[in-house]
PDB file of C-alpha atoms and ligand atoms in Angstrom:
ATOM      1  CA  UNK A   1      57.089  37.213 -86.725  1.00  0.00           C
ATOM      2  CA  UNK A   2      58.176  35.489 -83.751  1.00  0.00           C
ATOM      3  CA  UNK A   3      60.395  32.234 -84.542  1.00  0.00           C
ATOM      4  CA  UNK A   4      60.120  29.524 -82.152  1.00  0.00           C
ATOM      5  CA  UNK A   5      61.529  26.497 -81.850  1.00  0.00           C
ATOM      6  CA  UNK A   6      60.853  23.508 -85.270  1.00  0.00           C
ATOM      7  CA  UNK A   7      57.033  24.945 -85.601  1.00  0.00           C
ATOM      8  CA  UNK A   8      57.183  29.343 -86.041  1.00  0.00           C
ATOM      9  CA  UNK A   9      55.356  30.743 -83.691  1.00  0.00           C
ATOM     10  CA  UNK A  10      52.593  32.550 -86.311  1.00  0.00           C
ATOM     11  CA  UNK A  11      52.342  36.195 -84.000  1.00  0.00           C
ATOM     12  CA  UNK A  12      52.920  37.125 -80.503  1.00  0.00           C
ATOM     13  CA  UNK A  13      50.298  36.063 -78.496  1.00  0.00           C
ATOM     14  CA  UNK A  14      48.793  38.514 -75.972  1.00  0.00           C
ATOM     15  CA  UNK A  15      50.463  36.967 -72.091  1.00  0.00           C
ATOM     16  CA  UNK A  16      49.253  39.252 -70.228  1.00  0.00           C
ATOM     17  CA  UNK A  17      47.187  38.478 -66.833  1.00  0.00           C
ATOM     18  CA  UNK A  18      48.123  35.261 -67.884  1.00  0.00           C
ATOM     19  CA  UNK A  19      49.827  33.129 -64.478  1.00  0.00           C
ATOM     20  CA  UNK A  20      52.650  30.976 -65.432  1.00  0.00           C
ATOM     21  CA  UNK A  21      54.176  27.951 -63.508  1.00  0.00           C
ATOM     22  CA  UNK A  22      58.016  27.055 -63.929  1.00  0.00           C
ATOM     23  CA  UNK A  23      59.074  24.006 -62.152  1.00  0.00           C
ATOM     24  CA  UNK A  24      62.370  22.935 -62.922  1.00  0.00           C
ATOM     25  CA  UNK A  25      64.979  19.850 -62.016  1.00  0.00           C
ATOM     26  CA  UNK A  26      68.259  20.703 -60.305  1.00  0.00           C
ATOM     27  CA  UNK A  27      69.830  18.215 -62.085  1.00  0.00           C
ATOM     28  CA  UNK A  28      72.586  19.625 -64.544  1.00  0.00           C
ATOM     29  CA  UNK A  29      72.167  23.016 -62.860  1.00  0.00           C
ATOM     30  CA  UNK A  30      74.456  25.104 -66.088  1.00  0.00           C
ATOM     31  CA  UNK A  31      71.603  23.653 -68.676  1.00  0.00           C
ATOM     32  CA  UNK A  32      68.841  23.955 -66.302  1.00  0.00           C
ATOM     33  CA  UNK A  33      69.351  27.972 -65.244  1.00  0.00           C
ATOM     34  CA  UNK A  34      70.037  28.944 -69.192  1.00  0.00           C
ATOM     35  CA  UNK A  35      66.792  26.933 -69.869  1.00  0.00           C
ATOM     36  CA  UNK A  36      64.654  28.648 -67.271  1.00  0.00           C
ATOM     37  CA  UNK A  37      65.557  31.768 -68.146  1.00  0.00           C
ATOM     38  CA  UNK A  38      65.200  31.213 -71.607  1.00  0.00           C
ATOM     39  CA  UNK A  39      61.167  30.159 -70.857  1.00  0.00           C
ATOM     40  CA  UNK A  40      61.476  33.597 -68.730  1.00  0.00           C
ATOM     41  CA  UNK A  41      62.708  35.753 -71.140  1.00  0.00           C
ATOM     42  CA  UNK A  42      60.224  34.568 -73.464  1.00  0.00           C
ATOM     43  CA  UNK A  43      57.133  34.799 -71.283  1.00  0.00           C
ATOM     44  CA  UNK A  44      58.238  38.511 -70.413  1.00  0.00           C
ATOM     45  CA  UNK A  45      58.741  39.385 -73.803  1.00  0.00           C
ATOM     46  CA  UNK A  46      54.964  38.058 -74.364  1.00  0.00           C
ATOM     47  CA  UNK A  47      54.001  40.669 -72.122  1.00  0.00           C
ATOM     48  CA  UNK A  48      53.035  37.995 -68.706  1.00  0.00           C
ATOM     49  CA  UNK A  49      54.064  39.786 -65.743  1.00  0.00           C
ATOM     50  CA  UNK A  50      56.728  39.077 -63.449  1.00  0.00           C
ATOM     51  CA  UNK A  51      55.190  38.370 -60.539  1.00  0.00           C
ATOM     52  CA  UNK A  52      52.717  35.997 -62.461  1.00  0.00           C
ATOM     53  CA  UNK A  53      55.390  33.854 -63.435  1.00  0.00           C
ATOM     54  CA  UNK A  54      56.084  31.422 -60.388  1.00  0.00           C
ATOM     55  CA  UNK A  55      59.305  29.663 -60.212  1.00  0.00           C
ATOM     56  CA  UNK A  56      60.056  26.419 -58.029  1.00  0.00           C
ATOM     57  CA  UNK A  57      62.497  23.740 -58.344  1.00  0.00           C
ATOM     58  CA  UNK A  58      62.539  19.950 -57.358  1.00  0.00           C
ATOM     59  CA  UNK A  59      65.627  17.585 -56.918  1.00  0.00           C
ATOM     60  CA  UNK A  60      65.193  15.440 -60.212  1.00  0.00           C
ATOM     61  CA  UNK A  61      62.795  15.290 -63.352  1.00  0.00           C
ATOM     62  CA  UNK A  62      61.433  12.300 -62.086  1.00  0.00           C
ATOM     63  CA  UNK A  63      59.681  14.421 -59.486  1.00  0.00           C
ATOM     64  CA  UNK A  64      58.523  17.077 -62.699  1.00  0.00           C
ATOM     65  CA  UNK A  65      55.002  15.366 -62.612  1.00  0.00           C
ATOM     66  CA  UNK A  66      54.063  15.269 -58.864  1.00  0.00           C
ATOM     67  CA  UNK A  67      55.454  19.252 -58.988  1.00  0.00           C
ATOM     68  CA  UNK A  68      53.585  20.275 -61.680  1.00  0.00           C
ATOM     69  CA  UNK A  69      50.075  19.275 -59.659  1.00  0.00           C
ATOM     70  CA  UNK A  70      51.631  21.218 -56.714  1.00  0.00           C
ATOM     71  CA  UNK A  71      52.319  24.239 -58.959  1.00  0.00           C
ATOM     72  CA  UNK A  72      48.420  23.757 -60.077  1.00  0.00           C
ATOM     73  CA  UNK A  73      46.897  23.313 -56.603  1.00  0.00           C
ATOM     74  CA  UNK A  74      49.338  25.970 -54.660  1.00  0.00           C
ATOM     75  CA  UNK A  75      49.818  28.727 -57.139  1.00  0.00           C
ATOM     76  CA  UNK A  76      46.686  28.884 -59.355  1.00  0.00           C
ATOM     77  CA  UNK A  77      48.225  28.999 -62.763  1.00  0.00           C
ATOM     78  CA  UNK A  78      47.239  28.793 -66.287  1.00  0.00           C
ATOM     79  CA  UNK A  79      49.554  26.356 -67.205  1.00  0.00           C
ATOM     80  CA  UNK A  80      53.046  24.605 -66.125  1.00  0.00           C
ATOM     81  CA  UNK A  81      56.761  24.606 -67.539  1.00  0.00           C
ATOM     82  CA  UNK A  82      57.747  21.791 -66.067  1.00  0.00           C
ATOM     83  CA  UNK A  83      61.980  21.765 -67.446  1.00  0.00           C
ATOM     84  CA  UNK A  84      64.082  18.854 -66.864  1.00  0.00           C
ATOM     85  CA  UNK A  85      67.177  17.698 -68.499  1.00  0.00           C
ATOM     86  CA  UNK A  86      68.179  14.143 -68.579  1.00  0.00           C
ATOM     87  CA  UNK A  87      71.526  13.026 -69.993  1.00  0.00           C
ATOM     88  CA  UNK A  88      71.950   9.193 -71.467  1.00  0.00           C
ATOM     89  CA  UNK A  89      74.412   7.962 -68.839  1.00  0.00           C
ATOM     90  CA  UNK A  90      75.769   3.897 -68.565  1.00  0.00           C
ATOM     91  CA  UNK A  91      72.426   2.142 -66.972  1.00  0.00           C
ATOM     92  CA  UNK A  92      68.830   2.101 -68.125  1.00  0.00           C
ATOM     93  CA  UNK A  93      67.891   4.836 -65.438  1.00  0.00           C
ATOM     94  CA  UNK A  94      67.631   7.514 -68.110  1.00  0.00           C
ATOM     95  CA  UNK A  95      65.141   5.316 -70.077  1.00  0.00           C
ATOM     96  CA  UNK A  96      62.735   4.657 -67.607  1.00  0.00           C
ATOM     97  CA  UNK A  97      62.785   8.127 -66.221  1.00  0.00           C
ATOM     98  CA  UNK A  98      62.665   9.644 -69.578  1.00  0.00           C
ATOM     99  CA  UNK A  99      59.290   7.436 -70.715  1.00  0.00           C
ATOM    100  CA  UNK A 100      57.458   7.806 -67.261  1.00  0.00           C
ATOM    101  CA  UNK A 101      57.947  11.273 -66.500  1.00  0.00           C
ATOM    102  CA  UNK A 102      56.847  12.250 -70.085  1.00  0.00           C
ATOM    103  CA  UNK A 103      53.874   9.941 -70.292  1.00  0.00           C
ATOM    104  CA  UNK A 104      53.092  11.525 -66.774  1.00  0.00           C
ATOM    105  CA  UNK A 105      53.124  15.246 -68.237  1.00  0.00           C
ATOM    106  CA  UNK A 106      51.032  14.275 -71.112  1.00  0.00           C
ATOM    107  CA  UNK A 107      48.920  12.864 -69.115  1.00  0.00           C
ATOM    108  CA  UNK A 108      48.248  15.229 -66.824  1.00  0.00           C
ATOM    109  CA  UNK A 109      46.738  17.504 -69.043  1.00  0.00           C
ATOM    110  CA  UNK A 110      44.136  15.944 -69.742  1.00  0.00           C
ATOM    111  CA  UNK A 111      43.472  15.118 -65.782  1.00  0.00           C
ATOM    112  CA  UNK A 112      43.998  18.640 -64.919  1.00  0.00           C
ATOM    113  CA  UNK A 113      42.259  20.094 -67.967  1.00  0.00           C
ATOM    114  CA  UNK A 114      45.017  22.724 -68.584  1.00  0.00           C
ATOM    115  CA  UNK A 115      48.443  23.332 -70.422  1.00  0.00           C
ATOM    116  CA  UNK A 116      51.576  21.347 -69.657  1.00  0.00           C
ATOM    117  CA  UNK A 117      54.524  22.222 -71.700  1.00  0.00           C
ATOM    118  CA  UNK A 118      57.039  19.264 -72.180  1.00  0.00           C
ATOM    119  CA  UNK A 119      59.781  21.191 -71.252  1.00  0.00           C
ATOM    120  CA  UNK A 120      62.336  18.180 -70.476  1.00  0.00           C
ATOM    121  CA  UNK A 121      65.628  17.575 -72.783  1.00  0.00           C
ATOM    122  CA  UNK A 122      66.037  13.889 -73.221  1.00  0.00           C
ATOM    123  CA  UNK A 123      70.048  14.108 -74.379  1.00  0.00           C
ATOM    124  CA  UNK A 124      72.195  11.286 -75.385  1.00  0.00           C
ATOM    125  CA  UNK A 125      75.461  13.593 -74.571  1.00  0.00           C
ATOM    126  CA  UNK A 126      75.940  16.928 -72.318  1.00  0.00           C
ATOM    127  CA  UNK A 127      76.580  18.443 -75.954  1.00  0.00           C
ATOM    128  CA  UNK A 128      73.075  17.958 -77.356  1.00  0.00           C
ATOM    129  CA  UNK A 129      72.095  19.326 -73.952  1.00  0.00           C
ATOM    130  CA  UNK A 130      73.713  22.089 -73.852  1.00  0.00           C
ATOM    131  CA  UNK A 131      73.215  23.202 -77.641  1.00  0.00           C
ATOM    132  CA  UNK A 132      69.508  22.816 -76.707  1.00  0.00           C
ATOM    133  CA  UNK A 133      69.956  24.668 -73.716  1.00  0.00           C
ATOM    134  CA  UNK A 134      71.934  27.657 -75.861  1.00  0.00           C
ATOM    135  CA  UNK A 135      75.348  27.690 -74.554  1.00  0.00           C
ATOM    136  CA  UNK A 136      76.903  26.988 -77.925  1.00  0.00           C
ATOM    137  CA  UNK A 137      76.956  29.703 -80.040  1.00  0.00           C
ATOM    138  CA  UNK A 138      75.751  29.267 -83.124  1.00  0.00           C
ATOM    139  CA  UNK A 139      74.347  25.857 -82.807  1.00  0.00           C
ATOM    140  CA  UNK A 140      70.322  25.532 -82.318  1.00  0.00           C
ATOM    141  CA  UNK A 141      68.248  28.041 -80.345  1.00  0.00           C
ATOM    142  CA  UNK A 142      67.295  27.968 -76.462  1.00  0.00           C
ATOM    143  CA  UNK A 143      64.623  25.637 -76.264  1.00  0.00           C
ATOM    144  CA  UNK A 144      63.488  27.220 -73.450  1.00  0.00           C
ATOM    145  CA  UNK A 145      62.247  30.235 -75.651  1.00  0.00           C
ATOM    146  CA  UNK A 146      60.376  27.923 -77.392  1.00  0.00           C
ATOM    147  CA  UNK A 147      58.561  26.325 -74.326  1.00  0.00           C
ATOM    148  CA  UNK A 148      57.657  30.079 -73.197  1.00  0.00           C
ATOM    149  CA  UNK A 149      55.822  30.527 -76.334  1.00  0.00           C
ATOM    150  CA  UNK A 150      54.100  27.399 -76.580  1.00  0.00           C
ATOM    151  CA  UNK A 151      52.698  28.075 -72.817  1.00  0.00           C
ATOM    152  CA  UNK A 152      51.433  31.714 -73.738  1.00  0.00           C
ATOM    153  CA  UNK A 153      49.687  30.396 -77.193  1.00  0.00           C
ATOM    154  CA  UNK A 154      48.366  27.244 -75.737  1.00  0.00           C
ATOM    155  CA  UNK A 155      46.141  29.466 -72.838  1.00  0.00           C
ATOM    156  CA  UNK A 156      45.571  31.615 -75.269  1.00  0.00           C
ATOM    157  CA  UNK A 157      43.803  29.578 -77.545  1.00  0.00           C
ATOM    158  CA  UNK A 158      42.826  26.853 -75.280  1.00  0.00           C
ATOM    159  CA  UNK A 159      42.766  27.789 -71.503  1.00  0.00           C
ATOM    160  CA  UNK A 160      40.103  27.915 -69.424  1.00  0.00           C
TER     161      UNK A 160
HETATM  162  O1  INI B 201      66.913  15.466 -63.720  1.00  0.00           O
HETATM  163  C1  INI B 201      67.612  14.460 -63.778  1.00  0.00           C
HETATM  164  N1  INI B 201      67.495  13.500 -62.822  1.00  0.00           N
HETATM  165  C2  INI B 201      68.242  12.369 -62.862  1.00  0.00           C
HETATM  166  N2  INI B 201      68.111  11.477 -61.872  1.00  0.00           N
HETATM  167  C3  INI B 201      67.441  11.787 -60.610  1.00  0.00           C
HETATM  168  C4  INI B 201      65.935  11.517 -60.675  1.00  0.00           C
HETATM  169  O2  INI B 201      65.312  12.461 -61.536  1.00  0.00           O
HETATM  170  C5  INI B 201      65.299  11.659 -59.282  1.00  0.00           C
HETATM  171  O3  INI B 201      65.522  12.975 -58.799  1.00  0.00           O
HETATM  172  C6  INI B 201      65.879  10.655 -58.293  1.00  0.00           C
HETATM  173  O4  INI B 201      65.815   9.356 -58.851  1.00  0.00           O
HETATM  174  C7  INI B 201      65.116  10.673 -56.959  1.00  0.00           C
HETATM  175  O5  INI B 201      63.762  10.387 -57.186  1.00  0.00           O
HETATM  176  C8  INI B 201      69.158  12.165 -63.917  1.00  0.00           C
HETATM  177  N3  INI B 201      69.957  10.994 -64.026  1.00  0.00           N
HETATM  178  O6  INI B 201      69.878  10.084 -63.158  1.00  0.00           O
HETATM  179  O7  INI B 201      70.735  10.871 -65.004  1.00  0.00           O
HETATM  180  C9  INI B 201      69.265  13.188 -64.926  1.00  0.00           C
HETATM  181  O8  INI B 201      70.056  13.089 -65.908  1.00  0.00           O
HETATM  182  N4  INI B 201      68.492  14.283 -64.814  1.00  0.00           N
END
């Protein structure tokens, strides 16, 4: 049994020859790097090969959406990991990037036709982040693990 993240992952899903797309912000670089290699970790462990997982990063998650059709287009992948951390700061900036960017992921799915994991932390403090992220023992999980699985079992199931 394989626990994910809230939902159990029900078995370990079969990754292999499967291509996998990481594009991640470099925004809050400790949270980002634990996250990627979380998603990694995960995708390896699923048995998807190294050199079919395709890593790339972008300044901001704000540019997530336009990166994960690049990732598509350039690299031919199954689906994207598009990881992104935004922290709550004193302006609205966080709100605005927070709704567009994921109602631009979502939607892109269904443009694309493939898997897009949300793979963005939407924190109110670096603390929530960083639990999220792992780097407090003890308290939550990697999410990034989580995201890994989700992107293996979604192609899986539902890829092309
Ligand atoms: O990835 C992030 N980008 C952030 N801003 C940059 C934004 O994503 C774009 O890169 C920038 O606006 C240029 O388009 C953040 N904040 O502003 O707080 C943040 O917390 N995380």
């Amino acid at each position: 049994m394989v626990v994910g993240g809230l939902g159990e992952v029900d078995q370990k899903y079969n990754g292999k020859g499967i291509r996998v797309g990481i594009v991640h912000a470099r925004w809050n670089k400790k949270i980002i790097d634990n996250l990627v290699l979380g998603a990694k970790n995960k995708l390896l462990e699923f048995g998807v090969v190294e050199r079919d997982i395709i890593i790339e990063s972008v300044p901001g998650a704000y540019e997530l959406p336009l990166a994960t059709v690049g990732m598509f287009k350039k690299h031919n992948v199954d689906v994207v990991i598009p990881i992104g951390c935004l922290i709550k700061g004193s302006t609205m900036h966080f709100e605005y990037i927070c709704d567009s960017v994921s109602h631009a992921l979502m939607d892109l799915q269904f443009k694309i036709g493939k898997p897009v994991i949300f793979g963005v932390l939407t924190c109110l403090t670096e603390e929530q982040a960083e639990a999220r992220a792992g780097l407090i023992p003890g308290v939550m999980h990697n999410h990034g693990e989580d995201w890994g699985a989700c992107a293996v079992e979604m192609v899986v199931k539902f890829g092309g």
